[in-house]
Amino acid sequence: MVKQERAAHTRRALVRAAGEEFAHGGYKPVSLSRISKRAGVSYGGLHYHFAGKEDLARAVVAEAAAILRDEVCAATGSAPGDGGRGALARLVESTYRLVDRIDRDAVVRAGFTLTLAASSPDLGEDLCERWRCWVEEILAEAARAQELGAGIRGADVATAVVATTVGFEALSVRDPAWLKPDAVARFWRLILPGITSPETAAALHADRRPPRPRGTAVQRLTLSR
Amino acid sequence: MVKQERAAHTRRALVRAAGEEFAHGGYKPVSLSRISKRAGVSYGGLHYHFAGKEDLARAVVAEAAAILRDEVCAATGSAPGDGGRGALARLVESTYRLVDRIDRDAVVRAGFTLTLAASSPDLGEDLCERWRCWVEEILAEAARAQELGAGIRGADVATAVVATTVGFEALSVRDPAWLKPDAVARFWRLILPGITSPETAAALHADRRPPRPRGTAVQRLTLSR
């Protein structure tokens, strides 16, 4: 059992080290020897867990997908005691969570970097597609709950939300300020008044409770100008 | 003179071939021999014009910046006979032009791919920053002309426009549909009614004239749902 735990620990260290390398350099320029050195794991130890670089890249993207699913997109369906928070409030919160995770977590950042790099191998997952599907789902929920204004199409909101969040990730390579909560707040301050009723926008405005902890702190949306 | 023309032709062929290679593979995996082969220029001919791969990457980005300046962002200040088109109309048109150029022109696409790749060398230009500055400038013009609704901040609109267009480019690596006019239309259909007066939105809606030709066709915005 202790041996199994040690193996799991080594595997996690390798995935994290690979994430840090891929997040900085993309797929092609990264070498296995740099990853094993960064993880403090021998080359043989790396090969015990992973067949090669492609295998490691897939593990990084799979780990990023798990974080996306469990910690960013978990907020579908109002849980009991959740105060009946609406779908739009959960969408807004998830964009803050996602951008914050990309900023702070090398594995999540590398997952997107690898997904968006033309030179990546087959990764088994498409993080952007997963994110898009979840955004469309929660917007459909918002539409059913009549949280969207008359004539507002969920698909249009989804296009803007997905393209903007992915754009923040891409732009942050040159300027990290694009991953700060301020950028997300500017986007929602522009979008929300146009897509929902004044009541819902006001409720989101008033909702200044800190989010339930999920590993990283996120800032609440403020609609004040 | 004929010799000079031939040299200029060879240089252009090399920049275009480099753009096609960089657009597909990013910076690191591309080799000079692939570029010279694609351009139909000898290795010696390539080295007559360019010191190496960094030099070629900078030439691609400089050419993309020139296209951005001359053909996408040219529409600042109403030219005489331009029918006094407003700043917002020119911003909308420029987003269609930009996304269309990224879709169809390997040099422009490579310019953004290189700008957004973590592994690129110093490129001398930051295309995203150039685009952001122009978008902020034309939105300031829209604000002065009172085309923006009360309380709408140009900086918020600029954030959404820049992040969305760059996001389209990034997402298109996995799904080329993100670079089609439909995606741009969904964005503006969502944004315009919230940021401008009904009159300006209606004017943009009615403005179905084809844009003045600038090398590539772009589709007009339609606000119909």
CSV table of C-alpha atoms in Angstrom, one decimal, chain B residues 73-213:
chain,number,residue,atom,x,y,z
B,73,CYS,CA,-7.6,48.9,-39.4
B,74,ALA,CA,-7.4,51.4,-42.3
B,75,ALA,CA,-11.0,52.6,-41.6
B,76,THR,CA,-10.2,55.3,-39.0
B,77,GLY,CA,-11.5,58.7,-39.8
B,78,SER,CA,-14.3,59.0,-42.3
B,79,ALA,CA,-12.9,59.5,-45.7
B,80,PRO,CA,-14.7,62.0,-48.0
B,81,GLY,CA,-17.4,60.1,-50.0
B,82,ASP,CA,-17.5,57.4,-47.3
B,83,GLY,CA,-21.0,58.5,-46.5
B,84,GLY,CA,-19.9,59.5,-43.0
B,85,ARG,CA,-19.9,56.0,-41.7
B,86,GLY,CA,-19.7,55.9,-37.9
B,87,ALA,CA,-16.9,54.5,-35.8
B,88,LEU,CA,-18.9,51.5,-34.6
B,89,ALA,CA,-19.8,50.6,-38.2
B,90,ARG,CA,-16.1,50.7,-39.0
B,91,LEU,CA,-15.2,48.6,-35.9
B,92,VAL,CA,-17.8,46.0,-36.9
B,93,GLU,CA,-16.5,45.8,-40.4
B,94,SER,CA,-12.9,45.5,-39.3
B,95,THR,CA,-13.7,42.5,-37.1
B,96,TYR,CA,-15.2,40.7,-40.1
B,97,ARG,CA,-12.1,41.7,-42.2
B,98,LEU,CA,-9.7,40.5,-39.5
B,99,VAL,CA,-11.3,37.1,-39.0
B,100,ASP,CA,-11.7,36.6,-42.7
B,101,ARG,CA,-8.0,37.5,-43.3
B,102,ILE,CA,-6.9,35.1,-40.5
B,103,ASP,CA,-9.0,32.4,-42.2
B,104,ARG,CA,-7.8,32.9,-45.7
B,105,ASP,CA,-4.3,34.4,-45.5
B,106,ALA,CA,-1.5,32.2,-44.1
B,107,VAL,CA,0.7,35.2,-43.4
B,108,VAL,CA,-1.8,36.9,-41.2
B,109,ARG,CA,-2.7,33.7,-39.5
B,110,ALA,CA,1.0,32.8,-38.9
B,111,GLY,CA,1.5,36.4,-37.6
B,112,PHE,CA,-1.1,35.7,-34.9
B,113,THR,CA,0.1,32.1,-34.3
B,114,LEU,CA,3.6,33.3,-33.7
B,115,THR,CA,2.5,36.2,-31.6
B,116,LEU,CA,0.5,33.8,-29.3
B,117,ALA,CA,3.0,31.0,-29.1
B,118,ALA,CA,4.9,30.7,-25.9
B,119,SER,CA,8.0,29.3,-27.8
B,120,SER,CA,8.4,32.2,-30.3
B,121,PRO,CA,11.5,34.3,-30.2
B,122,ASP,CA,11.4,38.1,-30.0
B,123,LEU,CA,9.3,39.1,-33.0
B,124,GLY,CA,9.7,42.9,-33.0
B,125,GLU,CA,5.9,43.3,-33.1
B,126,ASP,CA,3.0,42.4,-31.0
B,127,LEU,CA,0.0,42.0,-33.3
B,128,CYS,CA,-2.5,41.5,-30.5
B,129,GLU,CA,-1.3,44.7,-28.9
B,130,ARG,CA,-1.6,46.6,-32.2
B,131,TRP,CA,-5.1,45.3,-32.7
B,132,ARG,CA,-6.0,46.2,-29.1
B,133,CYS,CA,-4.7,49.8,-29.5
B,134,TRP,CA,-6.7,50.3,-32.7
B,135,VAL,CA,-9.9,48.9,-31.2
B,136,GLU,CA,-9.5,51.2,-28.2
B,137,GLU,CA,-8.8,54.2,-30.5
B,138,ILE,CA,-11.9,53.6,-32.6
B,139,LEU,CA,-14.1,53.1,-29.5
B,140,ALA,CA,-12.8,56.4,-28.1
B,141,GLU,CA,-13.9,57.9,-31.4
B,142,ALA,CA,-17.3,56.2,-31.1
B,143,ALA,CA,-17.6,57.6,-27.5
B,144,ARG,CA,-16.8,61.2,-28.7
B,145,ALA,CA,-19.4,60.9,-31.4
B,146,GLN,CA,-21.9,59.7,-28.8
B,147,GLU,CA,-22.4,56.4,-30.6
B,148,LEU,CA,-22.0,54.5,-27.3
B,149,GLY,CA,-25.0,54.2,-24.9
B,150,ALA,CA,-25.0,56.0,-21.6
B,151,GLY,CA,-22.7,54.4,-19.0
B,152,ILE,CA,-21.0,52.1,-21.6
B,153,ARG,CA,-17.2,52.1,-21.2
B,154,GLY,CA,-15.1,51.8,-24.3
B,155,ALA,CA,-12.5,49.7,-22.3
B,156,ASP,CA,-15.2,47.1,-21.6
B,157,VAL,CA,-16.2,46.8,-25.3
B,158,ALA,CA,-12.5,46.7,-26.3
B,159,THR,CA,-11.8,43.8,-23.9
B,160,ALA,CA,-14.7,41.8,-25.3
B,161,VAL,CA,-13.8,42.6,-29.0
B,162,VAL,CA,-10.1,41.8,-28.6
B,163,ALA,CA,-10.5,38.7,-26.5
B,164,THR,CA,-13.3,37.3,-28.7
B,165,THR,CA,-11.4,37.9,-32.0
B,166,VAL,CA,-8.2,36.4,-30.6
B,167,GLY,CA,-10.3,33.6,-29.1
B,168,PHE,CA,-11.7,32.8,-32.6
B,169,GLU,CA,-8.2,32.5,-33.9
B,170,ALA,CA,-7.1,30.2,-31.1
B,171,LEU,CA,-10.2,28.0,-31.3
B,172,SER,CA,-9.9,27.6,-35.0
B,173,VAL,CA,-6.9,25.3,-34.6
B,174,ARG,CA,-9.3,22.6,-33.5
B,175,ASP,CA,-12.4,23.8,-35.4
B,176,PRO,CA,-12.2,26.1,-38.4
B,177,ALA,CA,-15.9,27.1,-38.1
B,178,TRP,CA,-14.8,29.6,-35.5
B,179,LEU,CA,-13.3,31.8,-38.3
B,180,LYS,CA,-16.5,31.9,-40.4
B,181,PRO,CA,-18.6,35.1,-40.6
B,182,ASP,CA,-21.4,33.4,-38.6
B,183,ALA,CA,-19.4,33.4,-35.4
B,184,VAL,CA,-18.6,37.1,-35.8
B,185,ALA,CA,-22.3,37.8,-36.5
B,186,ARG,CA,-23.3,35.9,-33.3
B,187,PHE,CA,-21.0,38.1,-31.3
B,188,TRP,CA,-22.2,41.4,-32.7
B,189,ARG,CA,-25.9,40.4,-32.5
B,190,LEU,CA,-25.3,39.9,-28.8
B,191,ILE,CA,-23.2,43.0,-28.2
B,192,LEU,CA,-24.6,45.8,-30.3
B,193,PRO,CA,-28.1,46.2,-28.9
B,194,GLY,CA,-26.5,46.7,-25.4
B,195,ILE,CA,-23.9,49.3,-26.3
B,196,THR,CA,-25.5,51.7,-28.7
B,197,SER,CA,-28.7,53.5,-29.3
B,198,PRO,CA,-31.5,51.8,-31.2
B,199,GLU,CA,-30.9,54.2,-34.1
B,200,THR,CA,-27.3,53.3,-34.5
B,201,ALA,CA,-28.0,49.6,-34.1
B,202,ALA,CA,-30.8,50.0,-36.7
B,203,ALA,CA,-28.4,51.9,-39.0
B,204,LEU,CA,-25.8,49.1,-38.8
B,205,HIS,CA,-28.6,46.6,-39.4
B,206,ALA,CA,-29.7,48.5,-42.5
B,207,ASP,CA,-26.1,48.9,-43.8
B,208,ARG,CA,-26.0,46.0,-46.1
B,209,ARG,CA,-23.8,47.6,-48.8
B,210,PRO,CA,-20.9,45.3,-49.6
B,211,PRO,CA,-17.7,46.7,-48.1
B,212,ARG,CA,-15.3,48.4,-50.5
B,213,PRO,CA,-13.0,45.7,-51.9
